[in-house]
Amino acid sequence: MAAPNRRKRKTEKNTPPPPPPWIIAARAAEDKKALDLRILDLQGLASFTDYFVICSGANPRQIQAIADEVERRLAEQGRKPLGIEGYEHAEWVLVDYGEFLVHIFSEAARA
């Protein structure tokens, strides 16, 4: 009697798709201990972007570290910002990714 035809099945890992980029940005900010983190869904409300990621840092060094980590994490996903403003003074850093904006404020600037 012939041996049964046994095919080896390729096992595909059911890896979930990566989170949306604004979530990646928020998680990067969290990892750098950002304060009062919020994501605002502006779809249908604003014509210039779909989401704001808003957070604060305790000092200029932390604000810059948050901006750097957001940029690094999104670069891993092949995304580069369209522009970055306010990085040197670090009172209010704006990182523009087109479909979403990341605002990183000093506590005084956000008050």
JSON list of C-alpha atoms in Angstrom, two decimals:
[
{"chain": "A", "resi": 1, "resn": "MET", "atom": "CA", "xyz": [0.00, 0.00, 0.00]},
{"chain": "A", "resi": 2, "resn": "ALA", "atom": "CA", "xyz": [1.29, 3.44, -0.93]},
{"chain": "A", "resi": 3, "resn": "ALA", "atom": "CA", "xyz": [2.03, 5.97, 1.74]},
{"chain": "A", "resi": 4, "resn": "PRO", "atom": "CA", "xyz": [-0.55, 8.75, 2.01]},
{"chain": "A", "resi": 5, "resn": "ASN", "atom": "CA", "xyz": [0.35, 11.99, 0.30]},
{"chain": "A", "resi": 6, "resn": "ARG", "atom": "CA", "xyz": [1.36, 14.24, 3.16]},
{"chain": "A", "resi": 7, "resn": "ARG", "atom": "CA", "xyz": [2.09, 17.77, 2.20]},
{"chain": "A", "resi": 8, "resn": "LYS", "atom": "CA", "xyz": [4.00, 20.01, 4.44]},
{"chain": "A", "resi": 9, "resn": "ARG", "atom": "CA", "xyz": [1.95, 23.08, 5.05]},
{"chain": "A", "resi": 10, "resn": "LYS", "atom": "CA", "xyz": [3.63, 26.39, 5.21]},
{"chain": "A", "resi": 11, "resn": "THR", "atom": "CA", "xyz": [2.76, 27.93, 8.48]},
{"chain": "A", "resi": 12, "resn": "GLU", "atom": "CA", "xyz": [2.21, 31.60, 8.09]},
{"chain": "A", "resi": 13, "resn": "LYS", "atom": "CA", "xyz": [2.48, 33.71, 11.12]},
{"chain": "A", "resi": 14, "resn": "ASN", "atom": "CA", "xyz": [-0.63, 35.73, 11.66]},
{"chain": "A", "resi": 15, "resn": "THR", "atom": "CA", "xyz": [1.17, 38.92, 12.45]},
{"chain": "A", "resi": 16, "resn": "PRO", "atom": "CA", "xyz": [-1.14, 41.84, 12.92]},
{"chain": "A", "resi": 17, "resn": "PRO", "atom": "CA", "xyz": [-0.62, 44.88, 10.72]},
{"chain": "A", "resi": 18, "resn": "PRO", "atom": "CA", "xyz": [1.45, 47.65, 12.27]},
{"chain": "A", "resi": 19, "resn": "PRO", "atom": "CA", "xyz": [-0.51, 50.27, 14.16]},
{"chain": "A", "resi": 20, "resn": "PRO", "atom": "CA", "xyz": [-1.34, 53.54, 12.42]},
{"chain": "A", "resi": 21, "resn": "PRO", "atom": "CA", "xyz": [1.59, 55.97, 12.41]},
{"chain": "A", "resi": 22, "resn": "TRP", "atom": "CA", "xyz": [-0.04, 58.40, 14.86]},
{"chain": "A", "resi": 23, "resn": "ILE", "atom": "CA", "xyz": [-0.26, 55.54, 17.37]},
{"chain": "A", "resi": 24, "resn": "ILE", "atom": "CA", "xyz": [3.42, 54.74, 16.78]},
{"chain": "A", "resi": 25, "resn": "ALA", "atom": "CA", "xyz": [4.20, 58.42, 17.44]},
{"chain": "A", "resi": 26, "resn": "ALA", "atom": "CA", "xyz": [2.14, 58.38, 20.65]},
{"chain": "A", "resi": 27, "resn": "ARG", "atom": "CA", "xyz": [3.86, 55.22, 21.89]},
{"chain": "A", "resi": 28, "resn": "ALA", "atom": "CA", "xyz": [7.26, 56.73, 21.15]},
{"chain": "A", "resi": 29, "resn": "ALA", "atom": "CA", "xyz": [6.29, 59.80, 23.19]},
{"chain": "A", "resi": 30, "resn": "GLU", "atom": "CA", "xyz": [5.08, 57.57, 26.04]},
{"chain": "A", "resi": 31, "resn": "ASP", "atom": "CA", "xyz": [8.38, 55.74, 26.04]},
{"chain": "A", "resi": 32, "resn": "LYS", "atom": "CA", "xyz": [10.14, 59.07, 26.62]},
{"chain": "A", "resi": 33, "resn": "LYS", "atom": "CA", "xyz": [7.79, 59.83, 29.53]},
{"chain": "A", "resi": 34, "resn": "ALA", "atom": "CA", "xyz": [5.71, 62.47, 27.75]},
{"chain": "A", "resi": 35, "resn": "LEU", "atom": "CA", "xyz": [3.14, 64.15, 29.97]},
{"chain": "A", "resi": 36, "resn": "ASP", "atom": "CA", "xyz": [-0.59, 64.58, 29.36]},
{"chain": "A", "resi": 37, "resn": "LEU", "atom": "CA", "xyz": [-0.60, 62.70, 26.04]},
{"chain": "A", "resi": 38, "resn": "ARG", "atom": "CA", "xyz": [-3.67, 63.11, 23.82]},
{"chain": "A", "resi": 39, "resn": "ILE", "atom": "CA", "xyz": [-4.64, 62.06, 20.30]},
{"chain": "A", "resi": 40, "resn": "LEU", "atom": "CA", "xyz": [-7.27, 64.21, 18.62]},
{"chain": "A", "resi": 41, "resn": "ASP", "atom": "CA", "xyz": [-9.18, 62.80, 15.64]},
{"chain": "A", "resi": 42, "resn": "LEU", "atom": "CA", "xyz": [-9.75, 65.71, 13.27]},
{"chain": "A", "resi": 43, "resn": "GLN", "atom": "CA", "xyz": [-11.03, 63.72, 10.29]},
{"chain": "A", "resi": 44, "resn": "GLY", "atom": "CA", "xyz": [-13.80, 65.72, 8.67]},
{"chain": "A", "resi": 45, "resn": "LEU", "atom": "CA", "xyz": [-13.06, 68.71, 10.92]},
{"chain": "A", "resi": 46, "resn": "ALA", "atom": "CA", "xyz": [-9.79, 70.00, 9.48]},
{"chain": "A", "resi": 47, "resn": "SER", "atom": "CA", "xyz": [-8.63, 70.06, 5.88]},
{"chain": "A", "resi": 48, "resn": "PHE", "atom": "CA", "xyz": [-4.90, 70.18, 6.66]},
{"chain": "A", "resi": 49, "resn": "THR", "atom": "CA", "xyz": [-4.50, 67.00, 8.77]},
{"chain": "A", "resi": 50, "resn": "ASP", "atom": "CA", "xyz": [-6.41, 64.06, 10.20]},
{"chain": "A", "resi": 51, "resn": "TYR", "atom": "CA", "xyz": [-4.88, 63.71, 13.68]},
{"chain": "A", "resi": 52, "resn": "PHE", "atom": "CA", "xyz": [-3.03, 65.71, 16.33]},
{"chain": "A", "resi": 53, "resn": "VAL", "atom": "CA", "xyz": [-0.76, 63.92, 18.76]},
{"chain": "A", "resi": 54, "resn": "ILE", "atom": "CA", "xyz": [-0.30, 66.35, 21.65]},
{"chain": "A", "resi": 55, "resn": "CYS", "atom": "CA", "xyz": [1.94, 65.97, 24.67]},
{"chain": "A", "resi": 56, "resn": "SER", "atom": "CA", "xyz": [4.20, 67.89, 27.02]},
{"chain": "A", "resi": 57, "resn": "GLY", "atom": "CA", "xyz": [7.74, 67.54, 28.28]},
{"chain": "A", "resi": 58, "resn": "ALA", "atom": "CA", "xyz": [9.14, 68.72, 31.58]},
{"chain": "A", "resi": 59, "resn": "ASN", "atom": "CA", "xyz": [12.19, 70.49, 30.12]},
{"chain": "A", "resi": 60, "resn": "PRO", "atom": "CA", "xyz": [13.83, 71.30, 26.76]},
{"chain": "A", "resi": 61, "resn": "ARG", "atom": "CA", "xyz": [16.01, 68.19, 26.81]},
{"chain": "A", "resi": 62, "resn": "GLN", "atom": "CA", "xyz": [12.99, 65.91, 27.32]},
{"chain": "A", "resi": 63, "resn": "ILE", "atom": "CA", "xyz": [11.00, 67.74, 24.65]},
{"chain": "A", "resi": 64, "resn": "GLN", "atom": "CA", "xyz": [13.82, 67.19, 22.15]},
{"chain": "A", "resi": 65, "resn": "ALA", "atom": "CA", "xyz": [14.17, 63.54, 23.24]},
{"chain": "A", "resi": 66, "resn": "ILE", "atom": "CA", "xyz": [10.45, 62.99, 22.59]},
{"chain": "A", "resi": 67, "resn": "ALA", "atom": "CA", "xyz": [10.73, 64.58, 19.13]},
{"chain": "A", "resi": 68, "resn": "ASP", "atom": "CA", "xyz": [13.83, 62.50, 18.33]},
{"chain": "A", "resi": 69, "resn": "GLU", "atom": "CA", "xyz": [12.14, 59.25, 19.40]},
{"chain": "A", "resi": 70, "resn": "VAL", "atom": "CA", "xyz": [9.01, 59.98, 17.38]},
{"chain": "A", "resi": 71, "resn": "GLU", "atom": "CA", "xyz": [11.14, 60.68, 14.32]},
{"chain": "A", "resi": 72, "resn": "ARG", "atom": "CA", "xyz": [13.27, 57.56, 14.87]},
{"chain": "A", "resi": 73, "resn": "ARG", "atom": "CA", "xyz": [10.30, 55.20, 15.32]},
{"chain": "A", "resi": 74, "resn": "LEU", "atom": "CA", "xyz": [8.50, 56.49, 12.28]},
{"chain": "A", "resi": 75, "resn": "ALA", "atom": "CA", "xyz": [11.69, 56.36, 10.20]},
{"chain": "A", "resi": 76, "resn": "GLU", "atom": "CA", "xyz": [11.76, 52.62, 11.00]},
{"chain": "A", "resi": 77, "resn": "GLN", "atom": "CA", "xyz": [8.39, 52.46, 9.21]},
{"chain": "A", "resi": 78, "resn": "GLY", "atom": "CA", "xyz": [9.76, 54.39, 6.24]},
{"chain": "A", "resi": 79, "resn": "ARG", "atom": "CA", "xyz": [8.14, 57.69, 7.21]},
{"chain": "A", "resi": 80, "resn": "LYS", "atom": "CA", "xyz": [9.94, 61.00, 7.27]},
{"chain": "A", "resi": 81, "resn": "PRO", "atom": "CA", "xyz": [8.51, 64.27, 8.53]},
{"chain": "A", "resi": 82, "resn": "LEU", "atom": "CA", "xyz": [7.54, 66.95, 6.05]},
{"chain": "A", "resi": 83, "resn": "GLY", "atom": "CA", "xyz": [8.92, 69.50, 8.49]},
{"chain": "A", "resi": 84, "resn": "ILE", "atom": "CA", "xyz": [10.01, 70.13, 12.05]},
{"chain": "A", "resi": 85, "resn": "GLU", "atom": "CA", "xyz": [9.66, 73.49, 13.76]},
{"chain": "A", "resi": 86, "resn": "GLY", "atom": "CA", "xyz": [10.71, 74.80, 17.15]},
{"chain": "A", "resi": 87, "resn": "TYR", "atom": "CA", "xyz": [13.25, 72.05, 17.89]},
{"chain": "A", "resi": 88, "resn": "GLU", "atom": "CA", "xyz": [16.12, 74.34, 18.91]},
{"chain": "A", "resi": 89, "resn": "HIS", "atom": "CA", "xyz": [14.15, 76.37, 21.46]},
{"chain": "A", "resi": 90, "resn": "ALA", "atom": "CA", "xyz": [12.08, 73.36, 22.56]},
{"chain": "A", "resi": 91, "resn": "GLU", "atom": "CA", "xyz": [9.16, 75.36, 23.95]},
{"chain": "A", "resi": 92, "resn": "TRP", "atom": "CA", "xyz": [6.79, 73.97, 21.34]},
{"chain": "A", "resi": 93, "resn": "VAL", "atom": "CA", "xyz": [8.02, 71.45, 18.80]},
{"chain": "A", "resi": 94, "resn": "LEU", "atom": "CA", "xyz": [5.82, 70.69, 15.80]},
{"chain": "A", "resi": 95, "resn": "VAL", "atom": "CA", "xyz": [6.58, 67.59, 13.72]},
{"chain": "A", "resi": 96, "resn": "ASP", "atom": "CA", "xyz": [4.51, 67.51, 10.53]},
{"chain": "A", "resi": 97, "resn": "TYR", "atom": "CA", "xyz": [3.78, 64.16, 8.90]},
{"chain": "A", "resi": 98, "resn": "GLY", "atom": "CA", "xyz": [1.00, 65.46, 6.66]},
{"chain": "A", "resi": 99, "resn": "GLU", "atom": "CA", "xyz": [-1.85, 63.20, 7.74]},
{"chain": "A", "resi": 100, "resn": "PHE", "atom": "CA", "xyz": [-0.99, 63.88, 11.37]},
{"chain": "A", "resi": 101, "resn": "LEU", "atom": "CA", "xyz": [0.92, 66.46, 13.40]},
{"chain": "A", "resi": 102, "resn": "VAL", "atom": "CA", "xyz": [2.86, 65.89, 16.59]},
{"chain": "A", "resi": 103, "resn": "HIS", "atom": "CA", "xyz": [2.85, 68.82, 19.03]},
{"chain": "A", "resi": 104, "resn": "ILE", "atom": "CA", "xyz": [5.28, 68.65, 21.94]},
{"chain": "A", "resi": 105, "resn": "PHE", "atom": "CA", "xyz": [4.89, 71.52, 24.38]},
{"chain": "A", "resi": 106, "resn": "SER", "atom": "CA", "xyz": [6.73, 72.72, 27.43]},
{"chain": "A", "resi": 107, "resn": "GLU", "atom": "CA", "xyz": [4.38, 72.73, 30.39]},
{"chain": "A", "resi": 108, "resn": "ALA", "atom": "CA", "xyz": [4.42, 76.55, 30.39]},
{"chain": "A", "resi": 109, "resn": "ALA", "atom": "CA", "xyz": [3.62, 76.82, 26.66]},
{"chain": "A", "resi": 110, "resn": "ARG", "atom": "CA", "xyz": [0.71, 74.41, 26.98]},
{"chain": "A", "resi": 111, "resn": "ALA", "atom": "CA", "xyz": [-0.86, 76.09, 30.00]}
]
